[in-house]
Amino acid sequence: MNKAIALTPEAPHQVSARLAKNVHRHLSERLIEFLLFAAAAVSVLTTIGIVYVLLSESIQFFQHVSIVDFLTSTQWTPLFDDAHYGIIVLVSGTLVSSAVALAVAIPMGMVIAIYLSEFAGARVREVAKPVLELLGGIPTIVFGYFALLIVTPLLQKILPGLPGFSLLSAGLVMGIMIVPYIASLSEDAMRAVPMSLREGSYAMGATRLHTALHVVVPAAVSGLAAACILGISRAVGETMILAVAAGMQPNLTWNPMEPAATITSYIVQVALGDLPHGSIGYQTIFAAGLTLLLITLLFNILGQWLRRRFREAY
């Protein structure tokens, strides 16, 4: 009895200590949740801020320039006395250079990813993948001068009529630059495919190549689509390679062997100039930037649609 009476005063202290520990843990979890939410909100708020700036400046631009002329005119001379604002001139250069880059990057990236995922040994993969990712860390200005001083002279030996600046040279080097992004993400997506699918294919007598192309690739199509979308966004938004090697001449052309300006190279050209803030010439970079944002958004929507389509098919 005395023992029971002696133990009862300590019980409330034990309960209080346990509750205090639970409260402290709850507060810590709340703090961590808040920090994670704040980190996630930074990207959202940054995107909202960028869209707001582009829209506000573009609205002022379209108060002076007809949106019909902006979309249909075939000349882009916003800094001349006889100004024309046909964004299709810059869009053509952007699309042509991106198409050349993707024609190089997607096949090469997929082949490298299939090799690293399905054929390369562990040692080869451990060496090859860091080297491949190191290629993606080279500054783009270096790629630009590589295109201008190495690739262009080599192409001129094959194509004697090729000018010193061309979308072809810039697009080829830009495709080489994008290869690590597509290859690394595609290889990760293929490695995530369960081994049981491969073993089932091998048990049916399929070769490694047939298994890779007809089992692993369809199973990883969601990740492969994401890799291609990233590659497209990277190509459309590239700046310095095109500014150095493509010529920055506003030329409406769909021929990759001609020089042309892209949306990003024009923005660089104007941003380095002395145009007064608020002028029509200065506001063109925001209208061009908004156009680039819409193109990237369109490609992302198309990529999401294709990914859902392939998911349903497989």
PDB file of C-alpha atoms in Angstrom:
ATOM      1  CA  MET A   1       0.000   0.000   0.000  1.00  0.00           C
ATOM      2  CA  ASN A   2       2.784   2.389   0.911  1.00  0.00           C
ATOM      3  CA  LYS A   3       4.531   1.474  -2.331  1.00  0.00           C
ATOM      4  CA  ALA A   4       1.424   2.343  -4.329  1.00  0.00           C
ATOM      5  CA  ILE A   5       1.040   5.644  -2.520  1.00  0.00           C
ATOM      6  CA  ALA A   6       4.711   6.432  -3.046  1.00  0.00           C
ATOM      7  CA  LEU A   7       4.525   5.724  -6.791  1.00  0.00           C
ATOM      8  CA  THR A   8       1.408   7.775  -7.525  1.00  0.00           C
ATOM      9  CA  PRO A   9       3.051  11.236  -7.302  1.00  0.00           C
ATOM     10  CA  GLU A  10       5.541  10.241 -10.040  1.00  0.00           C
ATOM     11  CA  ALA A  11       2.874   9.188 -12.565  1.00  0.00           C
ATOM     12  CA  PRO A  12       1.748  12.727 -13.535  1.00  0.00           C
ATOM     13  CA  HIS A  13       5.364  13.714 -14.146  1.00  0.00           C
ATOM     14  CA  GLN A  14       5.851  10.726 -16.460  1.00  0.00           C
ATOM     15  CA  VAL A  15       2.706  11.568 -18.470  1.00  0.00           C
ATOM     16  CA  SER A  16       3.683  15.226 -18.717  1.00  0.00           C
ATOM     17  CA  ALA A  17       7.157  14.362 -20.017  1.00  0.00           C
ATOM     18  CA  ARG A  18       5.655  12.062 -22.662  1.00  0.00           C
ATOM     19  CA  LEU A  19       3.164  14.724 -23.759  1.00  0.00           C
ATOM     20  CA  ALA A  20       5.904  17.333 -23.919  1.00  0.00           C
ATOM     21  CA  LYS A  21       7.951  15.028 -26.141  1.00  0.00           C
ATOM     22  CA  ASN A  22       4.962  14.468 -28.438  1.00  0.00           C
ATOM     23  CA  VAL A  23       4.317  18.221 -28.663  1.00  0.00           C
ATOM     24  CA  HIS A  24       7.969  18.853 -29.501  1.00  0.00           C
ATOM     25  CA  ARG A  25       7.851  16.168 -32.198  1.00  0.00           C
ATOM     26  CA  HIS A  26       4.631  17.642 -33.610  1.00  0.00           C
ATOM     27  CA  LEU A  27       6.166  21.118 -33.775  1.00  0.00           C
ATOM     28  CA  SER A  28       9.275  19.741 -35.488  1.00  0.00           C
ATOM     29  CA  GLU A  29       7.169  17.973 -38.091  1.00  0.00           C
ATOM     30  CA  ARG A  30       5.142  21.136 -38.676  1.00  0.00           C
ATOM     31  CA  LEU A  31       8.364  23.125 -39.149  1.00  0.00           C
ATOM     32  CA  ILE A  32       9.705  20.576 -41.642  1.00  0.00           C
ATOM     33  CA  GLU A  33       6.400  20.599 -43.543  1.00  0.00           C
ATOM     34  CA  PHE A  34       6.510  24.393 -43.707  1.00  0.00           C
ATOM     35  CA  LEU A  35      10.100  24.381 -45.027  1.00  0.00           C
ATOM     36  CA  LEU A  36       9.235  21.801 -47.669  1.00  0.00           C
ATOM     37  CA  PHE A  37       6.159  23.773 -48.699  1.00  0.00           C
ATOM     38  CA  ALA A  38       8.208  26.984 -48.908  1.00  0.00           C
ATOM     39  CA  ALA A  39      10.818  25.260 -51.071  1.00  0.00           C
ATOM     40  CA  ALA A  40       8.098  23.956 -53.400  1.00  0.00           C
ATOM     41  CA  ALA A  41       6.367  27.340 -53.486  1.00  0.00           C
ATOM     42  CA  VAL A  42       9.548  29.090 -54.650  1.00  0.00           C
ATOM     43  CA  SER A  43       9.387  27.438 -58.091  1.00  0.00           C
ATOM     44  CA  VAL A  44       5.664  28.137 -58.421  1.00  0.00           C
ATOM     45  CA  LEU A  45       6.018  31.774 -57.389  1.00  0.00           C
ATOM     46  CA  THR A  46       9.011  32.208 -59.691  1.00  0.00           C
ATOM     47  CA  THR A  47       6.996  30.870 -62.617  1.00  0.00           C
ATOM     48  CA  ILE A  48       4.082  33.145 -61.753  1.00  0.00           C
ATOM     49  CA  GLY A  49       6.451  36.118 -61.542  1.00  0.00           C
ATOM     50  CA  ILE A  50       7.992  35.355 -64.929  1.00  0.00           C
ATOM     51  CA  VAL A  51       4.583  34.971 -66.572  1.00  0.00           C
ATOM     52  CA  TYR A  52       3.407  38.222 -64.969  1.00  0.00           C
ATOM     53  CA  VAL A  53       6.415  40.176 -66.253  1.00  0.00           C
ATOM     54  CA  LEU A  54       6.083  38.749 -69.756  1.00  0.00           C
ATOM     55  CA  LEU A  55       2.351  39.413 -69.910  1.00  0.00           C
ATOM     56  CA  SER A  56       2.499  42.941 -68.497  1.00  0.00           C
ATOM     57  CA  GLU A  57       5.258  44.056 -70.868  1.00  0.00           C
ATOM     58  CA  SER A  58       3.740  42.222 -73.838  1.00  0.00           C
ATOM     59  CA  ILE A  59       0.359  43.876 -73.288  1.00  0.00           C
ATOM     60  CA  GLN A  60       2.046  47.277 -73.572  1.00  0.00           C
ATOM     61  CA  PHE A  61       3.820  46.092 -76.726  1.00  0.00           C
ATOM     62  CA  PHE A  62       0.593  44.936 -78.378  1.00  0.00           C
ATOM     63  CA  GLN A  63      -1.008  48.307 -77.648  1.00  0.00           C
ATOM     64  CA  HIS A  64       1.323  49.722 -80.332  1.00  0.00           C
ATOM     65  CA  VAL A  65       1.721  46.685 -82.601  1.00  0.00           C
ATOM     66  CA  SER A  66      -1.128  44.697 -84.084  1.00  0.00           C
ATOM     67  CA  ILE A  67      -1.123  41.066 -83.002  1.00  0.00           C
ATOM     68  CA  VAL A  68      -2.163  40.119 -86.530  1.00  0.00           C
ATOM     69  CA  ASP A  69       0.963  41.755 -87.974  1.00  0.00           C
ATOM     70  CA  PHE A  70       3.004  40.156 -85.195  1.00  0.00           C
ATOM     71  CA  LEU A  71       1.841  36.687 -86.233  1.00  0.00           C
ATOM     72  CA  THR A  72       1.626  37.102 -90.016  1.00  0.00           C
ATOM     73  CA  SER A  73       4.335  39.554 -91.102  1.00  0.00           C
ATOM     74  CA  THR A  74       7.345  37.939 -92.785  1.00  0.00           C
ATOM     75  CA  GLN A  75       9.870  40.607 -91.764  1.00  0.00           C
ATOM     76  CA  TRP A  76      11.494  41.216 -88.402  1.00  0.00           C
ATOM     77  CA  THR A  77      13.170  44.632 -88.270  1.00  0.00           C
ATOM     78  CA  PRO A  78      12.058  46.162 -84.943  1.00  0.00           C
ATOM     79  CA  LEU A  79      15.195  48.288 -84.580  1.00  0.00           C
ATOM     80  CA  PHE A  80      14.981  49.899 -88.044  1.00  0.00           C
ATOM     81  CA  ASP A  81      13.172  53.102 -88.977  1.00  0.00           C
ATOM     82  CA  ASP A  82      10.857  51.026 -91.173  1.00  0.00           C
ATOM     83  CA  ALA A  83       9.970  48.628 -88.355  1.00  0.00           C
ATOM     84  CA  HIS A  84       8.338  45.250 -88.926  1.00  0.00           C
ATOM     85  CA  TYR A  85       7.422  42.808 -86.182  1.00  0.00           C
ATOM     86  CA  GLY A  86       6.874  39.406 -87.794  1.00  0.00           C
ATOM     87  CA  ILE A  87       7.750  36.888 -85.091  1.00  0.00           C
ATOM     88  CA  ILE A  88       7.482  34.031 -87.613  1.00  0.00           C
ATOM     89  CA  VAL A  89      11.001  34.999 -88.742  1.00  0.00           C
ATOM     90  CA  LEU A  90      12.442  34.136 -85.331  1.00  0.00           C
ATOM     91  CA  VAL A  91      10.134  31.157 -84.850  1.00  0.00           C
ATOM     92  CA  SER A  92      11.365  29.588 -88.097  1.00  0.00           C
ATOM     93  CA  GLY A  93      14.986  29.795 -86.970  1.00  0.00           C
ATOM     94  CA  THR A  94      14.090  28.371 -83.565  1.00  0.00           C
ATOM     95  CA  LEU A  95      12.139  25.432 -84.995  1.00  0.00           C
ATOM     96  CA  VAL A  96      14.706  24.582 -87.681  1.00  0.00           C
ATOM     97  CA  SER A  97      17.654  24.616 -85.269  1.00  0.00           C
ATOM     98  CA  SER A  98      15.676  22.603 -82.710  1.00  0.00           C
ATOM     99  CA  ALA A  99      14.654  20.045 -85.357  1.00  0.00           C
ATOM    100  CA  VAL A 100      18.293  19.563 -86.386  1.00  0.00           C
ATOM    101  CA  ALA A 101      19.350  19.219 -82.748  1.00  0.00           C
ATOM    102  CA  LEU A 102      16.617  16.701 -81.925  1.00  0.00           C
ATOM    103  CA  ALA A 103      17.363  14.684 -85.074  1.00  0.00           C
ATOM    104  CA  VAL A 104      20.829  14.179 -83.588  1.00  0.00           C
ATOM    105  CA  ALA A 105      20.067  14.012 -79.858  1.00  0.00           C
ATOM    106  CA  ILE A 106      17.066  11.673 -79.693  1.00  0.00           C
ATOM    107  CA  PRO A 107      18.488   8.755 -81.742  1.00  0.00           C
ATOM    108  CA  MET A 108      21.934   9.037 -80.156  1.00  0.00           C
ATOM    109  CA  GLY A 109      20.509   9.430 -76.666  1.00  0.00           C
ATOM    110  CA  MET A 110      18.208   6.429 -77.045  1.00  0.00           C
ATOM    111  CA  VAL A 111      20.966   4.210 -78.457  1.00  0.00           C
ATOM    112  CA  ILE A 112      23.317   5.162 -75.636  1.00  0.00           C
ATOM    113  CA  ALA A 113      20.577   4.599 -73.062  1.00  0.00           C
ATOM    114  CA  ILE A 114      19.754   1.125 -74.463  1.00  0.00           C
ATOM    115  CA  TYR A 115      23.431   0.178 -74.456  1.00  0.00           C
ATOM    116  CA  LEU A 116      24.063   1.369 -70.897  1.00  0.00           C
ATOM    117  CA  SER A 117      20.870  -0.202 -69.579  1.00  0.00           C
ATOM    118  CA  GLU A 118      20.811  -3.549 -71.384  1.00  0.00           C
ATOM    119  CA  PHE A 119      24.278  -4.376 -72.723  1.00  0.00           C
ATOM    120  CA  ALA A 120      27.014  -2.549 -70.797  1.00  0.00           C
ATOM    121  CA  GLY A 121      28.637  -4.167 -67.819  1.00  0.00           C
ATOM    122  CA  ALA A 122      28.675  -2.631 -64.368  1.00  0.00           C
ATOM    123  CA  ARG A 123      32.217  -1.256 -64.727  1.00  0.00           C
ATOM    124  CA  VAL A 124      31.532   0.243 -68.137  1.00  0.00           C
ATOM    125  CA  ARG A 125      28.352   1.856 -66.839  1.00  0.00           C
ATOM    126  CA  GLU A 126      30.111   3.297 -63.795  1.00  0.00           C
ATOM    127  CA  VAL A 127      32.691   4.960 -66.039  1.00  0.00           C
ATOM    128  CA  ALA A 128      30.554   5.897 -69.038  1.00  0.00           C
ATOM    129  CA  LYS A 129      27.647   7.545 -67.254  1.00  0.00           C
ATOM    130  CA  PRO A 130      29.691  10.111 -65.255  1.00  0.00           C
ATOM    131  CA  VAL A 131      31.678  10.954 -68.388  1.00  0.00           C
ATOM    132  CA  LEU A 132      28.440  11.371 -70.322  1.00  0.00           C
ATOM    133  CA  GLU A 133      26.982  13.628 -67.629  1.00  0.00           C
ATOM    134  CA  LEU A 134      30.224  15.610 -67.576  1.00  0.00           C
ATOM    135  CA  LEU A 135      29.572  16.496 -71.214  1.00  0.00           C
ATOM    136  CA  GLY A 136      26.339  18.157 -70.098  1.00  0.00           C
ATOM    137  CA  GLY A 137      28.271  20.397 -67.722  1.00  0.00           C
ATOM    138  CA  ILE A 138      30.376  22.091 -70.397  1.00  0.00           C
ATOM    139  CA  PRO A 139      29.404  25.794 -70.794  1.00  0.00           C
ATOM    140  CA  THR A 140      27.277  26.389 -73.854  1.00  0.00           C
ATOM    141  CA  ILE A 141      29.536  29.212 -75.059  1.00  0.00           C
ATOM    142  CA  VAL A 142      32.271  26.590 -75.493  1.00  0.00           C
ATOM    143  CA  PHE A 143      29.916  24.537 -77.653  1.00  0.00           C
ATOM    144  CA  GLY A 144      29.180  27.673 -79.661  1.00  0.00           C
ATOM    145  CA  TYR A 145      32.810  28.303 -80.549  1.00  0.00           C
ATOM    146  CA  PHE A 146      33.303  24.583 -81.170  1.00  0.00           C
ATOM    147  CA  ALA A 147      30.499  24.799 -83.738  1.00  0.00           C
ATOM    148  CA  LEU A 148      31.933  27.939 -85.324  1.00  0.00           C
ATOM    149  CA  LEU A 149      35.613  26.959 -85.451  1.00  0.00           C
ATOM    150  CA  ILE A 150      35.534  23.157 -85.806  1.00  0.00           C
ATOM    151  CA  VAL A 151      32.169  21.887 -87.045  1.00  0.00           C
ATOM    152  CA  THR A 152      31.476  24.615 -89.610  1.00  0.00           C
ATOM    153  CA  PRO A 153      34.822  24.192 -91.453  1.00  0.00           C
ATOM    154  CA  LEU A 154      34.289  20.427 -91.511  1.00  0.00           C
ATOM    155  CA  LEU A 155      30.803  20.856 -92.937  1.00  0.00           C
ATOM    156  CA  GLN A 156      32.124  23.316 -95.536  1.00  0.00           C
ATOM    157  CA  LYS A 157      34.429  20.579 -96.844  1.00  0.00           C
ATOM    158  CA  ILE A 158      31.400  18.316 -97.294  1.00  0.00           C
ATOM    159  CA  LEU A 159      29.039  21.096 -98.415  1.00  0.00           C
ATOM    160  CA  PRO A 160      31.194  23.697-100.225  1.00  0.00           C
ATOM    161  CA  GLY A 161      28.344  26.204-100.490  1.00  0.00           C
ATOM    162  CA  LEU A 162      27.715  26.310 -96.761  1.00  0.00           C
ATOM    163  CA  PRO A 163      28.161  29.852 -95.330  1.00  0.00           C
ATOM    164  CA  GLY A 164      30.276  30.631 -92.278  1.00  0.00           C
ATOM    165  CA  PHE A 165      27.156  30.853 -90.097  1.00  0.00           C
ATOM    166  CA  SER A 166      24.344  28.334 -90.430  1.00  0.00           C
ATOM    167  CA  LEU A 167      21.558  26.701 -88.484  1.00  0.00           C
ATOM    168  CA  LEU A 168      22.929  23.305 -89.507  1.00  0.00           C
ATOM    169  CA  SER A 169      26.226  23.710 -87.695  1.00  0.00           C
ATOM    170  CA  ALA A 170      24.604  25.208 -84.603  1.00  0.00           C
ATOM    171  CA  GLY A 171      21.885  22.546 -84.565  1.00  0.00           C
ATOM    172  CA  LEU A 172      24.332  19.644 -84.852  1.00  0.00           C
ATOM    173  CA  VAL A 173      26.433  20.855 -81.933  1.00  0.00           C
ATOM    174  CA  MET A 174      23.325  21.691 -79.938  1.00  0.00           C
ATOM    175  CA  GLY A 175      22.152  18.110 -80.490  1.00  0.00           C
ATOM    176  CA  ILE A 176      25.471  16.788 -79.156  1.00  0.00           C
ATOM    177  CA  MET A 177      25.021  19.007 -76.113  1.00  0.00           C
ATOM    178  CA  ILE A 178      21.515  17.631 -75.461  1.00  0.00           C
ATOM    179  CA  VAL A 179      22.548  13.957 -75.772  1.00  0.00           C
ATOM    180  CA  PRO A 180      23.603  13.589 -72.089  1.00  0.00           C
ATOM    181  CA  TYR A 181      20.230  14.841 -70.846  1.00  0.00           C
ATOM    182  CA  ILE A 182      18.223  12.444 -72.991  1.00  0.00           C
ATOM    183  CA  ALA A 183      20.592   9.493 -72.517  1.00  0.00           C
ATOM    184  CA  SER A 184      20.823   9.817 -68.730  1.00  0.00           C
ATOM    185  CA  LEU A 185      17.079  10.171 -68.137  1.00  0.00           C
ATOM    186  CA  SER A 186      16.249   7.433 -70.643  1.00  0.00           C
ATOM    187  CA  GLU A 187      18.747   5.058 -69.046  1.00  0.00           C
ATOM    188  CA  ASP A 188      17.253   5.712 -65.612  1.00  0.00           C
ATOM    189  CA  ALA A 189      13.768   4.989 -66.981  1.00  0.00           C
ATOM    190  CA  MET A 190      14.908   1.715 -68.566  1.00  0.00           C
ATOM    191  CA  ARG A 191      16.747   0.605 -65.438  1.00  0.00           C
ATOM    192  CA  ALA A 192      13.514   1.110 -63.489  1.00  0.00           C
ATOM    193  CA  VAL A 193      11.737  -1.541 -65.588  1.00  0.00           C
ATOM    194  CA  PRO A 194      11.293  -4.699 -63.425  1.00  0.00           C
ATOM    195  CA  MET A 195      13.765  -7.490 -64.160  1.00  0.00           C
ATOM    196  CA  SER A 196      10.869  -9.963 -64.240  1.00  0.00           C
ATOM    197  CA  LEU A 197       9.774  -8.533 -67.609  1.00  0.00           C
ATOM    198  CA  ARG A 198      13.208  -9.149 -69.074  1.00  0.00           C
ATOM    199  CA  GLU A 199      13.390 -12.650 -67.604  1.00  0.00           C
ATOM    200  CA  GLY A 200       9.975 -13.484 -69.043  1.00  0.00           C
ATOM    201  CA  SER A 201      11.122 -12.331 -72.480  1.00  0.00           C
ATOM    202  CA  TYR A 202      14.344 -14.342 -72.233  1.00  0.00           C
ATOM    203  CA  ALA A 203      12.340 -17.398 -71.179  1.00  0.00           C
ATOM    204  CA  MET A 204      10.313 -17.094 -74.393  1.00  0.00           C
ATOM    205  CA  GLY A 205      13.549 -17.251 -76.407  1.00  0.00           C
ATOM    206  CA  ALA A 206      13.909 -13.549 -77.212  1.00  0.00           C
ATOM    207  CA  THR A 207      17.347 -12.021 -77.703  1.00  0.00           C
ATOM    208  CA  ARG A 208      18.669  -9.138 -75.622  1.00  0.00           C
ATOM    209  CA  LEU A 209      18.149  -6.700 -78.473  1.00  0.00           C
ATOM    210  CA  HIS A 210      14.585  -7.877 -79.083  1.00  0.00           C
ATOM    211  CA  THR A 211      13.879  -7.662 -75.356  1.00  0.00           C
ATOM    212  CA  ALA A 212      15.317  -4.163 -75.176  1.00  0.00           C
ATOM    213  CA  LEU A 213      13.326  -2.867 -78.148  1.00  0.00           C
ATOM    214  CA  HIS A 214      10.027  -4.705 -77.655  1.00  0.00           C
ATOM    215  CA  VAL A 215       9.792  -5.099 -73.876  1.00  0.00           C
ATOM    216  CA  VAL A 216      11.957  -2.588 -72.038  1.00  0.00           C
ATOM    217  CA  VAL A 217      11.376   0.429 -74.281  1.00  0.00           C
ATOM    218  CA  PRO A 218       7.540   0.106 -74.283  1.00  0.00           C
ATOM    219  CA  ALA A 219       7.550  -0.419 -70.509  1.00  0.00           C
ATOM    220  CA  ALA A 220       9.715   2.698 -70.008  1.00  0.00           C
ATOM    221  CA  VAL A 221       7.892   4.862 -72.544  1.00  0.00           C
ATOM    222  CA  SER A 222       6.688   7.287 -69.881  1.00  0.00           C
ATOM    223  CA  GLY A 223      10.231   8.097 -68.777  1.00  0.00           C
ATOM    224  CA  LEU A 224      11.463   8.178 -72.376  1.00  0.00           C
ATOM    225  CA  ALA A 225       8.762  10.698 -73.268  1.00  0.00           C
ATOM    226  CA  ALA A 226       9.805  12.847 -70.302  1.00  0.00           C
ATOM    227  CA  ALA A 227      13.423  12.709 -71.505  1.00  0.00           C
ATOM    228  CA  CYS A 228      12.400  13.792 -75.006  1.00  0.00           C
ATOM    229  CA  ILE A 229      10.290  16.627 -73.623  1.00  0.00           C
ATOM    230  CA  LEU A 230      13.265  17.851 -71.619  1.00  0.00           C
ATOM    231  CA  GLY A 231      15.408  17.629 -74.736  1.00  0.00           C
ATOM    232  CA  ILE A 232      12.900  19.647 -76.761  1.00  0.00           C
ATOM    233  CA  SER A 233      12.665  22.320 -74.063  1.00  0.00           C
ATOM    234  CA  ARG A 234      16.454  22.429 -73.846  1.00  0.00           C
ATOM    235  CA  ALA A 235      16.788  22.826 -77.610  1.00  0.00           C
ATOM    236  CA  VAL A 236      14.118  25.523 -77.927  1.00  0.00           C
ATOM    237  CA  GLY A 237      15.612  27.531 -75.072  1.00  0.00           C
ATOM    238  CA  GLU A 238      19.275  27.303 -76.083  1.00  0.00           C
ATOM    239  CA  THR A 239      20.959  30.671 -76.567  1.00  0.00           C
ATOM    240  CA  MET A 240      24.730  30.934 -76.809  1.00  0.00           C
ATOM    241  CA  ILE A 241      25.375  28.240 -79.424  1.00  0.00           C
ATOM    242  CA  LEU A 242      22.899  29.896 -81.769  1.00  0.00           C
ATOM    243  CA  ALA A 243      24.133  33.398 -80.955  1.00  0.00           C
ATOM    244  CA  VAL A 244      27.697  32.391 -81.890  1.00  0.00           C
ATOM    245  CA  ALA A 245      27.264  29.933 -84.752  1.00  0.00           C
ATOM    246  CA  ALA A 246      23.887  30.664 -86.392  1.00  0.00           C
ATOM    247  CA  GLY A 247      24.591  34.251 -87.451  1.00  0.00           C
ATOM    248  CA  MET A 248      21.789  36.172 -85.669  1.00  0.00           C
ATOM    249  CA  GLN A 249      20.435  37.397 -89.021  1.00  0.00           C
ATOM    250  CA  PRO A 250      16.609  37.757 -89.019  1.00  0.00           C
ATOM    251  CA  ASN A 251      15.992  35.591 -92.048  1.00  0.00           C
ATOM    252  CA  LEU A 252      12.746  33.749 -92.737  1.00  0.00           C
ATOM    253  CA  THR A 253      13.982  30.361 -93.873  1.00  0.00           C
ATOM    254  CA  TRP A 254      13.267  26.692 -93.354  1.00  0.00           C
ATOM    255  CA  ASN A 255      16.617  25.692 -94.827  1.00  0.00           C
ATOM    256  CA  PRO A 256      19.116  24.655 -92.137  1.00  0.00           C
ATOM    257  CA  MET A 257      22.064  25.519 -94.393  1.00  0.00           C
ATOM    258  CA  GLU A 258      21.315  29.233 -94.159  1.00  0.00           C
ATOM    259  CA  PRO A 259      22.060  31.692 -91.344  1.00  0.00           C
ATOM    260  CA  ALA A 260      19.129  32.870 -89.262  1.00  0.00           C
ATOM    261  CA  ALA A 261      18.189  34.371 -85.925  1.00  0.00           C
ATOM    262  CA  THR A 262      16.254  32.585 -83.211  1.00  0.00           C
ATOM    263  CA  ILE A 263      14.089  33.948 -80.427  1.00  0.00           C
ATOM    264  CA  THR A 264      16.765  33.461 -77.798  1.00  0.00           C
ATOM    265  CA  SER A 265      19.595  34.918 -79.876  1.00  0.00           C
ATOM    266  CA  TYR A 266      17.501  38.013 -80.601  1.00  0.00           C
ATOM    267  CA  ILE A 267      16.791  38.485 -76.895  1.00  0.00           C
ATOM    268  CA  VAL A 268      20.544  38.344 -76.223  1.00  0.00           C
ATOM    269  CA  GLN A 269      21.221  40.814 -79.011  1.00  0.00           C
ATOM    270  CA  VAL A 270      18.724  43.368 -77.695  1.00  0.00           C
ATOM    271  CA  ALA A 271      19.569  42.833 -74.040  1.00  0.00           C
ATOM    272  CA  LEU A 272      23.198  43.758 -74.733  1.00  0.00           C
ATOM    273  CA  GLY A 273      22.182  46.943 -76.574  1.00  0.00           C
ATOM    274  CA  ASP A 274      21.417  50.457 -75.356  1.00  0.00           C
ATOM    275  CA  LEU A 275      17.684  50.589 -75.987  1.00  0.00           C
ATOM    276  CA  PRO A 276      15.811  52.751 -73.460  1.00  0.00           C
ATOM    277  CA  HIS A 277      13.521  50.964 -71.042  1.00  0.00           C
ATOM    278  CA  GLY A 278       9.879  51.108 -72.118  1.00  0.00           C
ATOM    279  CA  SER A 279      10.576  51.650 -75.823  1.00  0.00           C
ATOM    280  CA  ILE A 280       8.939  49.473 -78.463  1.00  0.00           C
ATOM    281  CA  GLY A 281      12.267  47.908 -79.375  1.00  0.00           C
ATOM    282  CA  TYR A 282      12.890  47.018 -75.744  1.00  0.00           C
ATOM    283  CA  GLN A 283       9.417  45.542 -75.322  1.00  0.00           C
ATOM    284  CA  THR A 284       9.934  43.221 -78.289  1.00  0.00           C
ATOM    285  CA  ILE A 285      12.116  40.966 -76.145  1.00  0.00           C
ATOM    286  CA  PHE A 286       9.170  40.366 -73.798  1.00  0.00           C
ATOM    287  CA  ALA A 287       6.824  39.605 -76.691  1.00  0.00           C
ATOM    288  CA  ALA A 288       9.432  37.227 -78.096  1.00  0.00           C
ATOM    289  CA  GLY A 289       9.924  35.673 -74.665  1.00  0.00           C
ATOM    290  CA  LEU A 290       6.177  35.150 -74.284  1.00  0.00           C
ATOM    291  CA  THR A 291       6.123  33.458 -77.694  1.00  0.00           C
ATOM    292  CA  LEU A 292       8.966  31.174 -76.615  1.00  0.00           C
ATOM    293  CA  LEU A 293       7.115  30.338 -73.401  1.00  0.00           C
ATOM    294  CA  LEU A 294       3.992  29.407 -75.360  1.00  0.00           C
ATOM    295  CA  ILE A 295       6.015  27.224 -77.761  1.00  0.00           C
ATOM    296  CA  THR A 296       7.602  25.385 -74.836  1.00  0.00           C
ATOM    297  CA  LEU A 297       4.197  24.973 -73.194  1.00  0.00           C
ATOM    298  CA  LEU A 298       2.787  23.582 -76.453  1.00  0.00           C
ATOM    299  CA  PHE A 299       5.578  21.017 -76.701  1.00  0.00           C
ATOM    300  CA  ASN A 300       5.039  19.973 -73.079  1.00  0.00           C
ATOM    301  CA  ILE A 301       1.292  19.528 -73.642  1.00  0.00           C
ATOM    302  CA  LEU A 302       2.030  17.496 -76.776  1.00  0.00           C
ATOM    303  CA  GLY A 303       4.509  15.371 -74.827  1.00  0.00           C
ATOM    304  CA  GLN A 304       1.978  14.698 -72.069  1.00  0.00           C
ATOM    305  CA  TRP A 305      -0.618  13.686 -74.649  1.00  0.00           C
ATOM    306  CA  LEU A 306       1.818  11.344 -76.394  1.00  0.00           C
ATOM    307  CA  ARG A 307       2.841   9.796 -73.081  1.00  0.00           C
ATOM    308  CA  ARG A 308      -0.789   9.064 -72.156  1.00  0.00           C
ATOM    309  CA  ARG A 309      -1.404   7.703 -75.650  1.00  0.00           C
ATOM    310  CA  PHE A 310       1.549   5.293 -75.407  1.00  0.00           C
ATOM    311  CA  ARG A 311       0.532   4.243 -71.902  1.00  0.00           C
ATOM    312  CA  GLU A 312      -2.894   3.250 -73.172  1.00  0.00           C
ATOM    313  CA  ALA A 313      -1.361   1.453 -76.147  1.00  0.00           C
ATOM    314  CA  TYR A 314       0.984  -0.620 -74.031  1.00  0.00           C
TER     315      TYR A 314
END
